[in-house]
Short mmCIF file of C-alpha atoms and ligand atoms in Angstrom, two decimals:
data_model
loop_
_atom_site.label_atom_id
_atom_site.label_comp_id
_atom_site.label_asym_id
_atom_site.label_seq_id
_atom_site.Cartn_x
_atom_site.Cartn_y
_atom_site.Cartn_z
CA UNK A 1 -4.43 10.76 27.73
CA UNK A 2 -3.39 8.14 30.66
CA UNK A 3 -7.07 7.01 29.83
CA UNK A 4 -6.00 6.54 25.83
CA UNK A 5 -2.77 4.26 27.33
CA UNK A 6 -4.86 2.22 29.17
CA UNK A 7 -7.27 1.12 26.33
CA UNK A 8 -3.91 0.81 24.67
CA UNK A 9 -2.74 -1.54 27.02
CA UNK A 10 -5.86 -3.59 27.36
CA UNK A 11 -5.73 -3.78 23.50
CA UNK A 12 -2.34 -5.07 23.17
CA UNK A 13 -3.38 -7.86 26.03
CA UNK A 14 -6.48 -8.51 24.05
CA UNK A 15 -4.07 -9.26 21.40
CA UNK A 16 -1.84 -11.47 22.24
CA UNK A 17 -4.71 -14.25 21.52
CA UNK A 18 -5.20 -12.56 18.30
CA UNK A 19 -2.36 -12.96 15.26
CA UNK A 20 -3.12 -10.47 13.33
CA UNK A 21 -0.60 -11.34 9.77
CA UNK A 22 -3.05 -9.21 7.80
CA UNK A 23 -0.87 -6.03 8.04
CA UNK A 24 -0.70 -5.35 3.97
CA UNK A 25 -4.65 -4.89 4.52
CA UNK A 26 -4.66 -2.90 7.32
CA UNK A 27 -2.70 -1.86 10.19
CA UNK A 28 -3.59 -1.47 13.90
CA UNK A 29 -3.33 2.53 14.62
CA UNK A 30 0.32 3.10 16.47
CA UNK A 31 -0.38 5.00 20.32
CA UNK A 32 2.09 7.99 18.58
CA UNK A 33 -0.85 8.20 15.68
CA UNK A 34 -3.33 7.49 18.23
CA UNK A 35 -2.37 10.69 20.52
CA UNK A 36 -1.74 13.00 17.71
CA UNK A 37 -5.08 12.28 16.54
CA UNK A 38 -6.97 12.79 20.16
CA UNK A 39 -4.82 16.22 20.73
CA UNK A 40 -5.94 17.74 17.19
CA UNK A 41 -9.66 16.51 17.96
CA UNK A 42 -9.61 18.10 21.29
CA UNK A 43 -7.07 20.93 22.09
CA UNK A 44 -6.27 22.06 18.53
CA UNK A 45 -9.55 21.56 16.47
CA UNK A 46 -10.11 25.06 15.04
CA UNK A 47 -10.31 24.77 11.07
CA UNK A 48 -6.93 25.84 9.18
CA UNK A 49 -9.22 28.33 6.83
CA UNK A 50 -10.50 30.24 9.87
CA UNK A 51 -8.54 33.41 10.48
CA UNK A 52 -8.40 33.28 14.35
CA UNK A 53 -5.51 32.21 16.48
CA UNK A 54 -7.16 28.53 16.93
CA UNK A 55 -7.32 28.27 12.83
CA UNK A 56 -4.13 29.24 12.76
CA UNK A 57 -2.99 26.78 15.54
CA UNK A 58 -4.51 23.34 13.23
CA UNK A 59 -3.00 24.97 10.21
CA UNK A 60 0.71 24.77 11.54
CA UNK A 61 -0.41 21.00 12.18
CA UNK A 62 -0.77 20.17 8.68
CA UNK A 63 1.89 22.28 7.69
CA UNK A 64 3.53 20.32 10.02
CA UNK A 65 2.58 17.12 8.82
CA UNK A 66 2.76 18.04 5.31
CA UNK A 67 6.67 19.21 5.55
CA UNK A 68 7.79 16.21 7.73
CA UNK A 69 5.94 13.71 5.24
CA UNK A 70 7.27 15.44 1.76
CA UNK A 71 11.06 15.01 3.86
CA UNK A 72 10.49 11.32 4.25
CA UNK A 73 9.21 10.76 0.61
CA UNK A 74 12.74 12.27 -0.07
CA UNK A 75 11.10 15.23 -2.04
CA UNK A 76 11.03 19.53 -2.46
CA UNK A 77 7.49 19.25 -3.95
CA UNK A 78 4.02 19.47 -2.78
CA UNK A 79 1.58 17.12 -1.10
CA UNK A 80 -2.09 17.13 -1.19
CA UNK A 81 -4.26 15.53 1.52
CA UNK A 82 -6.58 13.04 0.76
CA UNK A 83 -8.93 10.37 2.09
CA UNK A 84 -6.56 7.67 1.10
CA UNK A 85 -4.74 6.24 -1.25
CA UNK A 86 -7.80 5.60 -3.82
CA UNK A 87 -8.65 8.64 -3.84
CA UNK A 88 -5.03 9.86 -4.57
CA UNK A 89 -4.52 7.42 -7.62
CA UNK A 90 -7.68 8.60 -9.27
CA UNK A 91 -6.68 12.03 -8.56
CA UNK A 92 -3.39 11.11 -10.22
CA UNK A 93 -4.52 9.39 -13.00
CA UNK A 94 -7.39 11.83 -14.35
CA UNK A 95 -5.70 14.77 -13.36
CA UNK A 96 -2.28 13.96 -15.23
CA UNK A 97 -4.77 12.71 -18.57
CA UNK A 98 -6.85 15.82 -18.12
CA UNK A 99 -3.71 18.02 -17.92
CA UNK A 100 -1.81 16.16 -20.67
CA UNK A 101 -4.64 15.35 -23.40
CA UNK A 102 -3.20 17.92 -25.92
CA UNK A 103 -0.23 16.34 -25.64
CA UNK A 104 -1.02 12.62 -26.08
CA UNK A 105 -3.50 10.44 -25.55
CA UNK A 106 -1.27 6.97 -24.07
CA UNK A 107 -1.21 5.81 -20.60
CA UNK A 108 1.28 3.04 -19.38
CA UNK A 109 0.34 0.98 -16.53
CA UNK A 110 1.37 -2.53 -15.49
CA UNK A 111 -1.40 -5.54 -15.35
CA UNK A 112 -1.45 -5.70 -11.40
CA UNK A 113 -2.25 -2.35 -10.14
CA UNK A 114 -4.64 -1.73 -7.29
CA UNK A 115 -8.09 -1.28 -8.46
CA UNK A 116 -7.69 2.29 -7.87
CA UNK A 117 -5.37 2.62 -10.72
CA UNK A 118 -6.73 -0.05 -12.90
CA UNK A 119 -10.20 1.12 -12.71
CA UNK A 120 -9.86 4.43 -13.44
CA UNK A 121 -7.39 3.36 -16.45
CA UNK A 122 -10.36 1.70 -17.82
CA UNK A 123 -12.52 4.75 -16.80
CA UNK A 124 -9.68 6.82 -19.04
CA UNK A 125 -10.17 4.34 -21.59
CA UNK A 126 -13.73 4.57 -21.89
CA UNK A 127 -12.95 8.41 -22.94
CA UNK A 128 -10.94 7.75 -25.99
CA UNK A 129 -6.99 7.27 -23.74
CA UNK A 130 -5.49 4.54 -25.04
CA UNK A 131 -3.92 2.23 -22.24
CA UNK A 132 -1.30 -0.22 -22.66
CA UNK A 133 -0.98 -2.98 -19.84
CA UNK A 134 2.72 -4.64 -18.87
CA UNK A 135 2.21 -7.74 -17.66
CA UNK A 136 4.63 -9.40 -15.51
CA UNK A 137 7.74 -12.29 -16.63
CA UNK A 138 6.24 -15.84 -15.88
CA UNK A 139 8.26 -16.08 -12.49
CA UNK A 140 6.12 -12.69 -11.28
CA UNK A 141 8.63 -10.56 -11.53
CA UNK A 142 9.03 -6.77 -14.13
CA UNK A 143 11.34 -5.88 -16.85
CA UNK A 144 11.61 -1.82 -17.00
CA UNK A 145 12.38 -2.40 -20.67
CA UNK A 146 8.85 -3.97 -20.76
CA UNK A 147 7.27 -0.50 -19.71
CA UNK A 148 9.68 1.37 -22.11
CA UNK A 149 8.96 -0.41 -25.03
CA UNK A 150 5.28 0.79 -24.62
CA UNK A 151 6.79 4.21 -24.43
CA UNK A 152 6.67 6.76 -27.17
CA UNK A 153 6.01 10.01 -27.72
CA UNK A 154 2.54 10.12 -27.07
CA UNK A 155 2.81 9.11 -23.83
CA UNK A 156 1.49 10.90 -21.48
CA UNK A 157 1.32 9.16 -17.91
CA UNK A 158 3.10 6.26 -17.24
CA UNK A 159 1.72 4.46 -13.84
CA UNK A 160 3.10 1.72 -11.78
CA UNK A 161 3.22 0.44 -8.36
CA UNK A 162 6.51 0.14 -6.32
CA UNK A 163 5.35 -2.93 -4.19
CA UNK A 164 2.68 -4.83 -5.40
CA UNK A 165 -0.14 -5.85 -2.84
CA UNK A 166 -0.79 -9.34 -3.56
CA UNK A 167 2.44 -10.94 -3.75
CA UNK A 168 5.16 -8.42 -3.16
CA UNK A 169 6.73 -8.12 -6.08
CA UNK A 170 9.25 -5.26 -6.27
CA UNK A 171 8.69 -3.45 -9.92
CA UNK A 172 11.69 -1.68 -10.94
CA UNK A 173 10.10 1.77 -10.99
CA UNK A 174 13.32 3.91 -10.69
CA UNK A 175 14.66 1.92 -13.74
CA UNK A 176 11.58 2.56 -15.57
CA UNK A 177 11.24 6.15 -14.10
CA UNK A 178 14.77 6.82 -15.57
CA UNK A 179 14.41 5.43 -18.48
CA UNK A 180 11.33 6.90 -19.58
CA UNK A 181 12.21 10.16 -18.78
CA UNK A 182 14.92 9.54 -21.68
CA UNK A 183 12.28 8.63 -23.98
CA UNK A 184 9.87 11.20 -23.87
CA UNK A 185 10.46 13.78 -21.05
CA UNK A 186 7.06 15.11 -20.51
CA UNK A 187 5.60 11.72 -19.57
CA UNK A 188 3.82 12.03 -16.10
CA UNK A 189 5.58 9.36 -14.22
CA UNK A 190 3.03 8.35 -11.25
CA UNK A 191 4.28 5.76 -8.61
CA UNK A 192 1.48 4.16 -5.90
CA UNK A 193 3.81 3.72 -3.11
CA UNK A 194 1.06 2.66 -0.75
CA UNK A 195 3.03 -0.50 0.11
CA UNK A 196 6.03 0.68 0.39
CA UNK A 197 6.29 3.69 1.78
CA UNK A 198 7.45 3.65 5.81
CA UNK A 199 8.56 0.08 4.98
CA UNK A 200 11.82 0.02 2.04
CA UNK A 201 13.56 3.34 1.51
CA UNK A 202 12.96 5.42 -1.60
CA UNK A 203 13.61 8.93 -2.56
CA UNK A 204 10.84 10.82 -4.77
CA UNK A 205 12.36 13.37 -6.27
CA UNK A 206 16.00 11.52 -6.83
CA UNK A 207 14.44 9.11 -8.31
CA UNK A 208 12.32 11.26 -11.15
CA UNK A 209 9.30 10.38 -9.94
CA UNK A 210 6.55 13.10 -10.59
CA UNK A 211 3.43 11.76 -8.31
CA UNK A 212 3.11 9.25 -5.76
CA UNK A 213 0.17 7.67 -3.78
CA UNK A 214 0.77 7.18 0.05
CA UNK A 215 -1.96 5.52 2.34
CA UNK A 216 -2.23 6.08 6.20
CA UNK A 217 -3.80 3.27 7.33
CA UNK A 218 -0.73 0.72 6.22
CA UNK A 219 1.27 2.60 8.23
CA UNK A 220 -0.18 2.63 11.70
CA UNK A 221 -2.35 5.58 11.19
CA UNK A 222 -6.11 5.13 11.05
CA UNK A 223 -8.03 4.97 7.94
CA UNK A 224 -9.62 7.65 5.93
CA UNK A 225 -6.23 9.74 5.10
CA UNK A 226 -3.73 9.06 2.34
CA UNK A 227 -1.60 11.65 0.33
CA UNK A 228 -1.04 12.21 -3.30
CA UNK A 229 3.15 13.50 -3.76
CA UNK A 230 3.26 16.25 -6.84
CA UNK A 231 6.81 17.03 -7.96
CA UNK A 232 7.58 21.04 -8.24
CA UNK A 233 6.94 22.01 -11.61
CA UNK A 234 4.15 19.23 -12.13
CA UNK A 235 0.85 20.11 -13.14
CA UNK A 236 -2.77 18.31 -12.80
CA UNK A 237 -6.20 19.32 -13.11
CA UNK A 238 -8.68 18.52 -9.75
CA UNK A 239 -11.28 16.34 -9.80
CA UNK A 240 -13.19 18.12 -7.40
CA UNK A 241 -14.12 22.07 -6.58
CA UNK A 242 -14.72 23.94 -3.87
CA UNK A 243 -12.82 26.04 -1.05
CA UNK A 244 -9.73 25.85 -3.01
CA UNK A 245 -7.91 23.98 0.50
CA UNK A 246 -4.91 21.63 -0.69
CA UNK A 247 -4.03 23.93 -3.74
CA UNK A 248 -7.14 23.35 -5.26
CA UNK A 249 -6.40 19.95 -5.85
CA UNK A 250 -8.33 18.75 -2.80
CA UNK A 251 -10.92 21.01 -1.84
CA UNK A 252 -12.70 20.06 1.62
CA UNK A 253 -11.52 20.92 4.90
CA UNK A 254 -8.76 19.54 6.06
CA UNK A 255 -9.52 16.46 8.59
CA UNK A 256 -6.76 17.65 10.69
CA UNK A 257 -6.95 14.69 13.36
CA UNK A 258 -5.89 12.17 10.42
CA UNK A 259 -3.74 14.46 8.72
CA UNK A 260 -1.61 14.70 12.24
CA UNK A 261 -1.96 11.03 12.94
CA UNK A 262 -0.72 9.66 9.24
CA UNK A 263 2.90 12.19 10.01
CA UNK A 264 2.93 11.02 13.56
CA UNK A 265 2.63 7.09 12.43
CA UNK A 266 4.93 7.60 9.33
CA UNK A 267 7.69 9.52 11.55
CA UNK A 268 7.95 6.23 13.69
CA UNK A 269 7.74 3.74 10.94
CA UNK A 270 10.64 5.78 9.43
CA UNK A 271 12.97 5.67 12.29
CA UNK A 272 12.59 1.50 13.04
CA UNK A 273 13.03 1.04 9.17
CA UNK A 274 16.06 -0.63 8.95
CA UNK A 275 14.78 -2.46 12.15
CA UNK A 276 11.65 -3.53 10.74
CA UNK A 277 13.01 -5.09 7.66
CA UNK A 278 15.71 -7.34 10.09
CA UNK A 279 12.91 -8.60 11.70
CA UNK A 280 10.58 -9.29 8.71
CA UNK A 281 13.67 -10.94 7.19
CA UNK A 282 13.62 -13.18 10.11
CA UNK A 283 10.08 -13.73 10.12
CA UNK A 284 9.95 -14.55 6.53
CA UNK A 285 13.15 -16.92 6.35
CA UNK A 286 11.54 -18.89 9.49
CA UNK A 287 8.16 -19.09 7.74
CA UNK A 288 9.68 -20.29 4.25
CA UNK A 289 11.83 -22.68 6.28
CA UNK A 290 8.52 -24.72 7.93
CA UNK A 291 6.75 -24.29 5.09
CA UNK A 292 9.20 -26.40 3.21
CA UNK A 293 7.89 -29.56 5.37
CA UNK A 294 4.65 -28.50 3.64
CA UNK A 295 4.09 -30.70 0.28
CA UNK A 296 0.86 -29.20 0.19
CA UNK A 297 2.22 -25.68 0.20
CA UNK A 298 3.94 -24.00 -3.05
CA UNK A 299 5.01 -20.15 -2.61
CA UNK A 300 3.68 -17.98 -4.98
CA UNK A 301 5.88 -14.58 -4.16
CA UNK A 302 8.66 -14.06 -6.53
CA UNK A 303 12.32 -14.20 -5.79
CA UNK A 304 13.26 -11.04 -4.76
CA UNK A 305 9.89 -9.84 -3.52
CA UNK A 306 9.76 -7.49 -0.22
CA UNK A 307 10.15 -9.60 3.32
CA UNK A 308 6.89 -8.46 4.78
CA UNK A 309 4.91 -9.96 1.92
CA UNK A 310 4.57 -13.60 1.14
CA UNK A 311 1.59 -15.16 -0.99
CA UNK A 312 1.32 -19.07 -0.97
CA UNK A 313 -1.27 -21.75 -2.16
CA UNK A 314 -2.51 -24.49 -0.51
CA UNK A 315 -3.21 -27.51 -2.57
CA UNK A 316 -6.43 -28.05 -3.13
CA UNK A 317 -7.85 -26.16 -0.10
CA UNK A 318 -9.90 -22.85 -1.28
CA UNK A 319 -8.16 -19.72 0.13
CA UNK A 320 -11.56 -19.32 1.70
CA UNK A 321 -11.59 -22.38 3.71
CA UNK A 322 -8.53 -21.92 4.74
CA UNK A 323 -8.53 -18.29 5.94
CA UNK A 324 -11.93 -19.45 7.97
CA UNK A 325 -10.21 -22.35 9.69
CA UNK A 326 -6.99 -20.03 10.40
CA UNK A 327 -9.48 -17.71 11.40
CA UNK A 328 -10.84 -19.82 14.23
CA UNK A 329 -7.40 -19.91 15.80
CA UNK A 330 -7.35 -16.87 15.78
CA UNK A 331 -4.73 -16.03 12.81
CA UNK A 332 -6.16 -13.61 10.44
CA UNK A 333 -4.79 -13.75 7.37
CA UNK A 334 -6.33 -12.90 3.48
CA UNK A 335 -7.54 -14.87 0.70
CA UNK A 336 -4.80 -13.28 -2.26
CA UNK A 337 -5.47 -9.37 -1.71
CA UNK A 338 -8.58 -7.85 0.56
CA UNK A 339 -9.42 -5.61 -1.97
CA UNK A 340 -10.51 -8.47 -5.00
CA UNK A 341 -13.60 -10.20 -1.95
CA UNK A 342 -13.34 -13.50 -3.75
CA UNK A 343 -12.76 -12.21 -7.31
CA UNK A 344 -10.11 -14.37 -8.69
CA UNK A 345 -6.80 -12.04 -8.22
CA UNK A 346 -6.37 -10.84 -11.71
CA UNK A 347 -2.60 -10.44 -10.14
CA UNK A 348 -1.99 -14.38 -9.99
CA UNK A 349 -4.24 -14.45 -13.25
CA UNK A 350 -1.65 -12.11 -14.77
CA UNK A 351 0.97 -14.08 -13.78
CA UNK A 352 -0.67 -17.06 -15.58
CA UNK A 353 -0.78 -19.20 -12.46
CA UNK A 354 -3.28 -21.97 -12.64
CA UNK A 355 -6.72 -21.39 -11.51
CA UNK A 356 -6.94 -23.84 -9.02
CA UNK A 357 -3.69 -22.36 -7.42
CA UNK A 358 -4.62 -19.13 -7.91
CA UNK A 359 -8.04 -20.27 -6.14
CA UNK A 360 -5.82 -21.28 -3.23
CA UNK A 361 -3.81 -18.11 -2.90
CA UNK A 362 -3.39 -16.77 0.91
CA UNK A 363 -1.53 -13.61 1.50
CA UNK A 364 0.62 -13.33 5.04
CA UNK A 365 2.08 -10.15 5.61
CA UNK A 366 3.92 -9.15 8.66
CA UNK A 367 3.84 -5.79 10.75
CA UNK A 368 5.21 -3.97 13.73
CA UNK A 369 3.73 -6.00 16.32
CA UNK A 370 4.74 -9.67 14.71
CA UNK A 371 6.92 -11.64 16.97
CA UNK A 372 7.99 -15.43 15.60
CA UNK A 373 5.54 -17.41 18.14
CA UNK A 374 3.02 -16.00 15.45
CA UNK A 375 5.23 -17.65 12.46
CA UNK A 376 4.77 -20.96 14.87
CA UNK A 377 1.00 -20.56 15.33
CA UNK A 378 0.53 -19.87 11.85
CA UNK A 379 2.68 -23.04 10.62
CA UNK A 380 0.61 -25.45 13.42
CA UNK A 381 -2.23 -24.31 12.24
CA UNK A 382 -2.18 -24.69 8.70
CA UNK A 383 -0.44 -28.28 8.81
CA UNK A 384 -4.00 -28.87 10.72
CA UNK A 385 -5.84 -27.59 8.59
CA UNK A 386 -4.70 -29.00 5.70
CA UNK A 387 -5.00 -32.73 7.15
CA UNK A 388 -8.09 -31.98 8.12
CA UNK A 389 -9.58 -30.04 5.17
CA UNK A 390 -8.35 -31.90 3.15
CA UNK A 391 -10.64 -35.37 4.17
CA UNK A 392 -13.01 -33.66 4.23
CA UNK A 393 -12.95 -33.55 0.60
N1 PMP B 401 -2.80 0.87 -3.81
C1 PMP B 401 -2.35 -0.26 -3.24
C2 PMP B 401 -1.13 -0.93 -3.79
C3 PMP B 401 -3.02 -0.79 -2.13
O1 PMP B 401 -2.57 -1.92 -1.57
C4 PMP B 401 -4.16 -0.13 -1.64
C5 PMP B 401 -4.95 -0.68 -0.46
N2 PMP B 401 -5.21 -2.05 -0.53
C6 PMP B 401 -4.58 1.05 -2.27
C7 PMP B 401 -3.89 1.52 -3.35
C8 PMP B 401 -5.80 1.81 -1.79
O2 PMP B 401 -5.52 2.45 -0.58
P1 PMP B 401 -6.67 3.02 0.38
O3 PMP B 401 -7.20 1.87 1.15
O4 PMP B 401 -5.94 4.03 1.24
O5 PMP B 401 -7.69 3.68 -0.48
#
């Protein structure tokens, strides 16, 4: 353990040449995530299915984990364990079609989900579901009447993300929760809450919502664990079969190191909430504030959108060139989301931005460890950069 603090410590000196503003990508693993891991992988590692008294010790951990994470999603249901939060939308999004076909065959989803959802809405597709897409208002922002239009009774799933990765837009999912409900009760009402979940407060079950996608590794836990929230009463078909662990939903044993570590990182994020979001206020007012001495610079975000996300373009500058020369300082930052490599973001697309500003998109989003001497580095560097880059031309 004192060994674990020390490469701790050495990392966080490492670090402080490193500004890491990449935290909507990725997070770097918390110690409290980091320890819970290293105790279940070498004190408590029996497997939860065996029978003995070490099987039984690793399956109060995930019971553990399981409880404290359902009582910070503000629910009474059920979570399932997963590799991450992929895995958990495709999980929601076949299982709730493959459990709901008789009744329906539409599926509501906005135009910017994650890949995860998006994908396997066109996988759904494919089969014969038919999928209506809500794109956003031209300032980036959602209308829940939007989503409810598209609902009737046919509707089986309706899926939408609370924060969306790119540029931070808040969607009004309780609004559209709420009011779909009214419309047709039985609609499935799935909510990937990857990006905001340890970071804005929400309540799961208050707010109607049926199934939502969590993700460790934005959190402060490390990759390779995510959750998929199922409301009592709610019922989806698996995807996958085996050993019947995780209801049946998730068969596989249970990778109780991660499972430990994503409570453990999501117990602390909880309790500097309200903390957090001061700081990332801060952060974000400072950064808007130099960036206004920026002609170059025009902010993408939409009013309203969550502090700890803000997407800007660069005039002129690919978001490629510009993440490389940031990248050279040090500063890592990303090029519109990590998950499109390049792709132009079909979320700026949807928001019929232009290409060549949607070519220039960066994404800076803040985390635990951000201090404002980052917002300063950041700001320095980028007024470089574009002088530079830019005669270069
Ligand atoms: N949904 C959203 C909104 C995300 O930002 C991400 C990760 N970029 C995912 C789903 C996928 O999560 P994971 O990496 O845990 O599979």
């Amino acid at each position: 353990m004192i060994q674990m603090q020390q490469t701790m410590e050495q990392t966080q000196t490492r670090e402080t040449t490193q500004t890491y503003l990449d935290n909507s990508a990725t997070t770097r693993v918390c110690t409290e995530a980091a320890q819970a891991a290293l105790r279940a992988m070498t004190e408590e590692y029996g497997n939860p299915s065996s029978l003995h008294s070490m099987g039984m010790e690793a399956e109060k951990l995930v019971t553990q984990a399981r409880k404290s994470l359902v009582k910070l999603l503000g629910g009474n249901g059920e979570l399932v364990f997963t590799s991450g939060a992929t895995e958990s939308n495709n999980l929601a999004l076949f299982g709730a079609a493959e459990a709901g076909k008789r009744r329906g065959n539409r599926i509501v989803i906005s135009a910017v989900e994650h890949p995860s959802v998006a994908e396997t809405a066109l996988a759904l597709e494919k089969q014969g579901f038919s999928v209506i897409r809500i794109p956003p208002r031209p300032d980036g922002n959602f209308c829940a009447e939007d989503f409810t239009a598209a609902v009737d009774d046919q509707t089986i799933l309706l899926s939408c993300m609370m924060v969306n990765n790119e540029t931070g837009a808040r969607l009004p999912v309780e609004k559209i929760a709420d009011a779909t409900k009214r419309i047709n009760p039985d609609t499935i009402i799935h909510i990937d809450a990857v990006q905001a979940f340890g970071k804005i407060p929400f309540s799961a079950d208050k707010a109607g919502f049926d199934l939502v996608s969590i993700s460790g590794h934005k959190i402060y836990a490390p990759k390779g664990v995510g959750g998929l929230y199922i409301r009592k009463g709610i019922r989806i078909l698996p995807r996958t079969y085996g050993g019947g662990q995780e209801r049946g939903l998730r068969p596989g044993t249970e990778s109780v190191p991660l499972i430990a570590a994503f409570a453990a990182a999501a117990e602390c994020c909880h309790s500097e909430m309200q903390k957090k979001n001061a700081e990332y206020e801060m952060l974000n007012r400072m950064l808007r504030e130099r960036l206004k001495d920026m002609p170059a610079i025009c902010i993408n975000s939409p009013e309203g959108a969550v502090p700890y996300i803000l997407n800007l373009s660069v005039s002129g500058i690919r978001s490629e060139i510009m993440l490389h020369y940031l990248e050279q300082a040090g500063i890592y930052v990303s090029s519109g989301s990590a998950c499109s490599k390049g792709a132009a973001s079909p979320v700026l697309t949807a928001m019929n931005l232009p290409r060549d500003r949607a070519d220039s998109a960066l994404r800076i989003s803040f985390g635990r460890y951000n201090i404002p001497a980052d917002i300063c580095r950041l700001t320095e560097r980028l007024e470089e950069g574009i002088t530079r880059l830019a005669k270069r031309r």
